[in-house]
Tab-separated table of C-alpha atoms in Angstrom:
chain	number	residue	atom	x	y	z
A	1	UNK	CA	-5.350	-22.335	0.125
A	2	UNK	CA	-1.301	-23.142	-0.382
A	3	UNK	CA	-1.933	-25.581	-3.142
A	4	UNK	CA	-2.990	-25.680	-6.247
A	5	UNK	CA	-2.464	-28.163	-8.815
A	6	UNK	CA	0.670	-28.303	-11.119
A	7	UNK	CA	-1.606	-27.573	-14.128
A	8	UNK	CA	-3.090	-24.266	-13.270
A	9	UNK	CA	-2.223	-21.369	-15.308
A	10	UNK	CA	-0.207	-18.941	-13.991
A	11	UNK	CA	-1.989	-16.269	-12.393
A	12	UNK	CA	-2.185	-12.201	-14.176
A	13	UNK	CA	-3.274	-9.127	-13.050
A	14	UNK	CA	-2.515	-5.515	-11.993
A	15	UNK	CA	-1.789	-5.062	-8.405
A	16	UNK	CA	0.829	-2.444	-7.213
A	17	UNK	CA	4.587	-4.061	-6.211
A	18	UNK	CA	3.685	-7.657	-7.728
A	19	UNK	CA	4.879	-8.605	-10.920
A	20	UNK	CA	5.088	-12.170	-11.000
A	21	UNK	CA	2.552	-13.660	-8.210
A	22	UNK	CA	1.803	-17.624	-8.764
A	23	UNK	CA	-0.229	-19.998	-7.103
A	24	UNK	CA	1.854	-21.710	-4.162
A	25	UNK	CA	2.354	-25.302	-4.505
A	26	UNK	CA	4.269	-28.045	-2.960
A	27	UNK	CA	5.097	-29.597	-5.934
A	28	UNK	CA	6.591	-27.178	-7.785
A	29	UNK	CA	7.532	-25.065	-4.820
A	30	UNK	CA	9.037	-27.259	-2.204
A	31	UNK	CA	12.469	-25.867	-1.888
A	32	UNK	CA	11.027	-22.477	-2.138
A	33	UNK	CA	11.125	-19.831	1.306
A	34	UNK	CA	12.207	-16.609	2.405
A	35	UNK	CA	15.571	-14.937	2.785
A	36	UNK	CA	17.017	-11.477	3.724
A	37	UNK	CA	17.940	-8.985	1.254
A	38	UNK	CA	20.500	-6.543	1.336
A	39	UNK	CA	17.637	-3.732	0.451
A	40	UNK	CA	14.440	-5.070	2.208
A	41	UNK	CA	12.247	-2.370	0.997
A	42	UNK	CA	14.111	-1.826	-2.289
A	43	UNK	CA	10.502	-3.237	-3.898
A	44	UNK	CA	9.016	0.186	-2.672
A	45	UNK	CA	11.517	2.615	-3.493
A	46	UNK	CA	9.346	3.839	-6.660
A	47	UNK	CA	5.971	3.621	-5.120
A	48	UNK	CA	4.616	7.053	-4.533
A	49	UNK	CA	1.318	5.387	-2.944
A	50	UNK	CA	-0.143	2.012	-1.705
A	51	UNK	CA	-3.462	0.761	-1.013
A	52	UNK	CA	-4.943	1.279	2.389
A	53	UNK	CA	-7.388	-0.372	4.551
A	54	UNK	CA	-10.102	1.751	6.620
A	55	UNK	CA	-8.367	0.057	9.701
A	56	UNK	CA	-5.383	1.527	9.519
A	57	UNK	CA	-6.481	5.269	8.739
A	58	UNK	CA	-5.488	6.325	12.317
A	59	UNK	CA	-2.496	4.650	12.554
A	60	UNK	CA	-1.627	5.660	9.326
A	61	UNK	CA	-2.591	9.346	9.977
A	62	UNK	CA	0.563	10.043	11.774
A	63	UNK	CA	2.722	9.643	9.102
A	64	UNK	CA	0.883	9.986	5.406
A	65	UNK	CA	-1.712	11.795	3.884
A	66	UNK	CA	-4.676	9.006	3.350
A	67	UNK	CA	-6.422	9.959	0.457
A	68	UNK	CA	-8.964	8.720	-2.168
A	69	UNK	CA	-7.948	8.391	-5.994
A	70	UNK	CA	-9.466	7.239	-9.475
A	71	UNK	CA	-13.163	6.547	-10.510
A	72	UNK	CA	-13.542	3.362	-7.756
A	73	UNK	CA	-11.996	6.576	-4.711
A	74	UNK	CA	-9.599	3.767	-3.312
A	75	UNK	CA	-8.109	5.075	-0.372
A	76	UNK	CA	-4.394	5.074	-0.406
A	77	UNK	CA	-1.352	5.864	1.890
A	78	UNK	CA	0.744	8.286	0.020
A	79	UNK	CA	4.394	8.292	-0.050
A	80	UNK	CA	5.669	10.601	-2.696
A	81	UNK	CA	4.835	13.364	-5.468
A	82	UNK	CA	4.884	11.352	-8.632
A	83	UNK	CA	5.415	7.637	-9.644
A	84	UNK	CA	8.673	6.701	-9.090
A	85	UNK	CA	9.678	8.304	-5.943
A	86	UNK	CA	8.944	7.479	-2.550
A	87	UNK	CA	10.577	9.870	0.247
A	88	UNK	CA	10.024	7.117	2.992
A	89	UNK	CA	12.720	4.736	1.586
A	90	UNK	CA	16.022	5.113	2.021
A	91	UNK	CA	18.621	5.150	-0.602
A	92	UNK	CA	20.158	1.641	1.676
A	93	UNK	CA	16.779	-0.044	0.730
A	94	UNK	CA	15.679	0.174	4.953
A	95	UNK	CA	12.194	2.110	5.568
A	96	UNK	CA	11.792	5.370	8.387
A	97	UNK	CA	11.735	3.520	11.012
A	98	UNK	CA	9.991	6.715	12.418
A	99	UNK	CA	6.990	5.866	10.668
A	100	UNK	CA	4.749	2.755	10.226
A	101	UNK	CA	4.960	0.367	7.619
A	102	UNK	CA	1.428	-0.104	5.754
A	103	UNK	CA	-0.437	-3.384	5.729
A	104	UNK	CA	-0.344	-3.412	1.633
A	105	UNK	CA	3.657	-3.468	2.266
A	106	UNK	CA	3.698	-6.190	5.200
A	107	UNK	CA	1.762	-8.214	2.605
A	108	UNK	CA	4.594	-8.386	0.250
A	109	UNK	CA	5.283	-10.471	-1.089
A	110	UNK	CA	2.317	-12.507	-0.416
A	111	UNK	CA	-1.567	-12.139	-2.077
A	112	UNK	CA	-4.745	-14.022	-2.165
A	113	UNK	CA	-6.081	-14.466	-5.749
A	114	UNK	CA	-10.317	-14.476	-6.006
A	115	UNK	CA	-12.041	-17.629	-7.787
A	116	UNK	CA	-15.618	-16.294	-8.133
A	117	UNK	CA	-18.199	-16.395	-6.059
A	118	UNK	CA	-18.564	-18.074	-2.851
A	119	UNK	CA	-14.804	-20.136	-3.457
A	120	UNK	CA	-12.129	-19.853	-1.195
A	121	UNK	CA	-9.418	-17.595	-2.406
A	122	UNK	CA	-5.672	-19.013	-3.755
A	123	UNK	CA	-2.956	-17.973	-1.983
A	124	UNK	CA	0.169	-16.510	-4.080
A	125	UNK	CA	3.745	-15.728	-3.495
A	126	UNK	CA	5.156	-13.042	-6.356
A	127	UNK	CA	8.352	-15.385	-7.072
A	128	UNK	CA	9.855	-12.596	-8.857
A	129	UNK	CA	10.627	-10.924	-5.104
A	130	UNK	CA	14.035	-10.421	-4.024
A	131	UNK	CA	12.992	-11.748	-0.626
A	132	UNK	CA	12.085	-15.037	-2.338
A	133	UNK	CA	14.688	-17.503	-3.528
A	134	UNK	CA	15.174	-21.697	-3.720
A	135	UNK	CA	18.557	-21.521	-3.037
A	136	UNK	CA	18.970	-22.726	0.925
A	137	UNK	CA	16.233	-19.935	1.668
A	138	UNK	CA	16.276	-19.175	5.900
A	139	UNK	CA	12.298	-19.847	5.830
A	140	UNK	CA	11.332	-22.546	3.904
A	141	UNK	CA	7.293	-22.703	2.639
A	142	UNK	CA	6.996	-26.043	2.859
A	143	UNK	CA	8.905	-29.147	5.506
A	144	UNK	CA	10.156	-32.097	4.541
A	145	UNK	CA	6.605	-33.482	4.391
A	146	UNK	CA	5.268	-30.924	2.433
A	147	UNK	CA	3.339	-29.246	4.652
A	148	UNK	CA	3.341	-25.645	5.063
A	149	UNK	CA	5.402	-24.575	7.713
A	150	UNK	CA	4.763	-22.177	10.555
A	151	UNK	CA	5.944	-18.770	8.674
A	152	UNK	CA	3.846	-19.760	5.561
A	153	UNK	CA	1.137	-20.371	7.395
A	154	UNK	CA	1.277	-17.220	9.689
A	155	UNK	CA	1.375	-15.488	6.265
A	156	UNK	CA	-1.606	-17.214	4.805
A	157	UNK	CA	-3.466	-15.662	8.189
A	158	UNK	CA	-2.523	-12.442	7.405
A	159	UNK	CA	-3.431	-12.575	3.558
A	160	UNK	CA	-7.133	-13.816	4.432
A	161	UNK	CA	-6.952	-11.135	7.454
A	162	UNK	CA	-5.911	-8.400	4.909
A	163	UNK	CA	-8.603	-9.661	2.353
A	164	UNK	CA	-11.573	-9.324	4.979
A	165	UNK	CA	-10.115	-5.756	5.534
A	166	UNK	CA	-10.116	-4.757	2.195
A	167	UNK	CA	-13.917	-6.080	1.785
A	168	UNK	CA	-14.547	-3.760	4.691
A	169	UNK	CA	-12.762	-0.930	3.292
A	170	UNK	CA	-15.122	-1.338	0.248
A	171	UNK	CA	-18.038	-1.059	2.456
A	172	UNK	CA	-16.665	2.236	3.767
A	173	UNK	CA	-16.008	3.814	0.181
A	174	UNK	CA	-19.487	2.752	-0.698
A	175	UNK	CA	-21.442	4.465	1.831
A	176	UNK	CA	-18.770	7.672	1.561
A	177	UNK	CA	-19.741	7.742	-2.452
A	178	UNK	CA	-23.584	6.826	-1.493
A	179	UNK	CA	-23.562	10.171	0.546
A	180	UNK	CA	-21.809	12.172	-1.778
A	181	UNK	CA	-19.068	12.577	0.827
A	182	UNK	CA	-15.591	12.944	-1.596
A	183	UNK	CA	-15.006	15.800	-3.565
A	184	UNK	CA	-12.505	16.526	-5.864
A	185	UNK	CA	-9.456	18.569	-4.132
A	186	UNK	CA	-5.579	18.928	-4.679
A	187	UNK	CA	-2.403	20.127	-3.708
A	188	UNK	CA	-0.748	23.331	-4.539
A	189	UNK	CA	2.914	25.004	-3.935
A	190	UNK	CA	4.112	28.305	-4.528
A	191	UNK	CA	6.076	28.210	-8.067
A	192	UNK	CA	10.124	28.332	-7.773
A	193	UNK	CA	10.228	30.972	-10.772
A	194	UNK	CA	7.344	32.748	-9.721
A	195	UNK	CA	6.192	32.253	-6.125
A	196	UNK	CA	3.473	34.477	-6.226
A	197	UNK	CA	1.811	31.756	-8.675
A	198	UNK	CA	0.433	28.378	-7.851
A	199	UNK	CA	1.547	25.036	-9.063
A	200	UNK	CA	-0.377	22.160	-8.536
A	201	UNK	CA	1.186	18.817	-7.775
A	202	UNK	CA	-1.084	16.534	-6.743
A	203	UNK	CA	-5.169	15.896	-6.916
A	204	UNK	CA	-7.114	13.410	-5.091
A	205	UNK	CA	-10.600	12.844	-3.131
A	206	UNK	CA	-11.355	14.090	0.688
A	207	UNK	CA	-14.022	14.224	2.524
A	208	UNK	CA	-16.498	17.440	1.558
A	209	UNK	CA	-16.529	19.407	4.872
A	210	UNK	CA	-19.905	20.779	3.872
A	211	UNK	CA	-21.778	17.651	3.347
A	212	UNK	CA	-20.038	16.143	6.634
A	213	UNK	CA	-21.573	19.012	8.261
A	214	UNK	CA	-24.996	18.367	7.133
A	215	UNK	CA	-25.594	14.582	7.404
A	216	UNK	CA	-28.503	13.301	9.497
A	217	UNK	CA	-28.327	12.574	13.354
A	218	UNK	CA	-28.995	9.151	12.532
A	219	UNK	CA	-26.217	8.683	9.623
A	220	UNK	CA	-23.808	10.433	12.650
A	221	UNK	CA	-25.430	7.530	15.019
A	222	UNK	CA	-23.905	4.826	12.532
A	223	UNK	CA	-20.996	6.498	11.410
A	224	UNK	CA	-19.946	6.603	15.188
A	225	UNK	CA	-21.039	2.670	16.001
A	226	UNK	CA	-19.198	1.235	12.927
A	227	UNK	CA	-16.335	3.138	13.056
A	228	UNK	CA	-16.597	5.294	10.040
A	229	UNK	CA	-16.246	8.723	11.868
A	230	UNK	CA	-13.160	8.003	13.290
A	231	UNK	CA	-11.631	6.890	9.856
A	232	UNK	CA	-13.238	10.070	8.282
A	233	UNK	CA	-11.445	12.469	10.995
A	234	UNK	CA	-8.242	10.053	10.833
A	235	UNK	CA	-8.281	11.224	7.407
A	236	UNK	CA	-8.818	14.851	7.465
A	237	UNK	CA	-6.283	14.658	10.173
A	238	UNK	CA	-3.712	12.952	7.975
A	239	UNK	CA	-4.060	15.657	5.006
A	240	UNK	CA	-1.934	18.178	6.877
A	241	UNK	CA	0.888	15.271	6.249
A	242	UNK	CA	1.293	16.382	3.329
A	243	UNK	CA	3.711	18.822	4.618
A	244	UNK	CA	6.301	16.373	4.935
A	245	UNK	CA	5.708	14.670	1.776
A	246	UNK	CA	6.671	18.220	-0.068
A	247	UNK	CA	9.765	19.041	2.208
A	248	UNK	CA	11.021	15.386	1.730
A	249	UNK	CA	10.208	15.380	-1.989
A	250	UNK	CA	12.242	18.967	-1.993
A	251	UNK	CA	15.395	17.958	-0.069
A	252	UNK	CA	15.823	14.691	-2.017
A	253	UNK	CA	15.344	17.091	-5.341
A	254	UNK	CA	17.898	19.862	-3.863
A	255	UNK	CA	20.528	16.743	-2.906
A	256	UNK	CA	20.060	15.655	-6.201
A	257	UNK	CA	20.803	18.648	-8.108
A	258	UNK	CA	24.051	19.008	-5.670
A	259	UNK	CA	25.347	15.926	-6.408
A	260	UNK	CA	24.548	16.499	-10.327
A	261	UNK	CA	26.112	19.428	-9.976
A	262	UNK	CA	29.364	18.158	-7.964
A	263	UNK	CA	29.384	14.998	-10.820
A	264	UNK	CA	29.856	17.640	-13.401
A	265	UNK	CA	32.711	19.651	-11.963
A	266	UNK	CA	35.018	16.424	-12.151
């Protein structure tokens, strides 16, 4: 799963935070590893949501709205009003340590790559991370024999642990969308200018109260053994987070104007 051959392409694709993930190899890789940055979670600073997994809905609960989005209703961990802002990272690149840090984010800078059907999966290290360097890095990837060494490997579990959650997590959206469980629902404030009128700011798919209401004693039967209610009710639970995500987003904007507006006085 750590090696691939010198000759394979590098690999492509669209997956929030990564921009340059490759194929690890020993080869070309060896004096490759890990180091600290000054700003750890700099690489999340504009990422106003991140991919969940259904198994860390109640954990997750605490701290973010977990909410459904686009035609496939991936559930994701929201952590800001619009792309480019995130009100969990602070402006010294550390992240609340009052709230939990989502699996998507303790992947980083790590990913597993598919091959088709029924082939294992490649693992891949997004080189163009500020964590990742090959000058005297504190954790190598590979020893002197090229083998992986214990933090590569303790990464490579927790990539193919991640990917069997996220297969799971499809499951779960599935059977949601088979029942007609998500609905269309969004976000509203009063308007600054105006505040008897409503502005929307954000949209995104819940669970349909109604429909919860009326499913079958025997879907409730499942629901309960597999786990599914709990991660429904983690997320219901979690939508009256976004509270915090406003009055975050709002003091960041009302610091910002201050110290636009102090900037232009000198």
């Amino acid at each position: 799963m750590a090696d691939t051959t010198p000759e394979e392409p590098r690999l492509t694709g669209n997956v929030p935070l990564y921009n340059n993930p490759e194929p690890l190899n020993r080869q070309q890789h060896k004096k490759f590893g890990l180091r600290t940055p000054k700003k750890p979670y700099n690489f999340l600073k504009e990422a106003h949501f991140v991919p969940a997994v259904v198994g860390e809905f109640a954990f997750a609960a605490g701290s973010f709205p977990v909410v459904f989005v686009g035609d496939q209703r991936m559930p994701v961990i929201v952590m800001g009003l619009h792309a480019g802002q995130n009100v969990f990272v602070k402006e010294d690149g550390t992240f609340d340590v009052e709230h939990m840090i989502p699996a998507f984010v303790r992947r980083y800078p790590f990913v597993s790559a598919q091959n088709g059907p029924d082939q294992p999966s490649t693992f891949c290290v997004d080189f163009s991370a500020e964590v990742v360097t090959d000058k005297n890095p504190e954790h190598a990837f590979f020893d002197d024999e090229g083998e992986p060494t214990e933090i590569t490997q303790q990464a490579i579990d927790y990539v193919s642990a991640f990917e069997a959650d996220s297969r799971a997590t499809e499951d779960f959206v599935k059977r949601l969308t088979e029942l007609n469980l998500l609905e269309l629902k969004d976000i509203s404030v009063a308007d600054k200018q105006t505040p008897d009128k409503k502005v929307k700011i954000a949209e995104y798919y819940g669970v349909k109260d109604s429909a919860l209401r009326e499913l079958p004693v025997e879907t409730l039967v499942e629901f309960t053994a597999n786990g599914y209610m709990a991660a429904i009710y983690a997320h219901i639970i979690s939508l009256g987070r976004w509270d915090r995500i406003i009055q975050r987003a709002a003091g960041e904007q009302i610091a910002a104007e201050a110290k636009a507006k102090k900037k232009t006085k000198k």
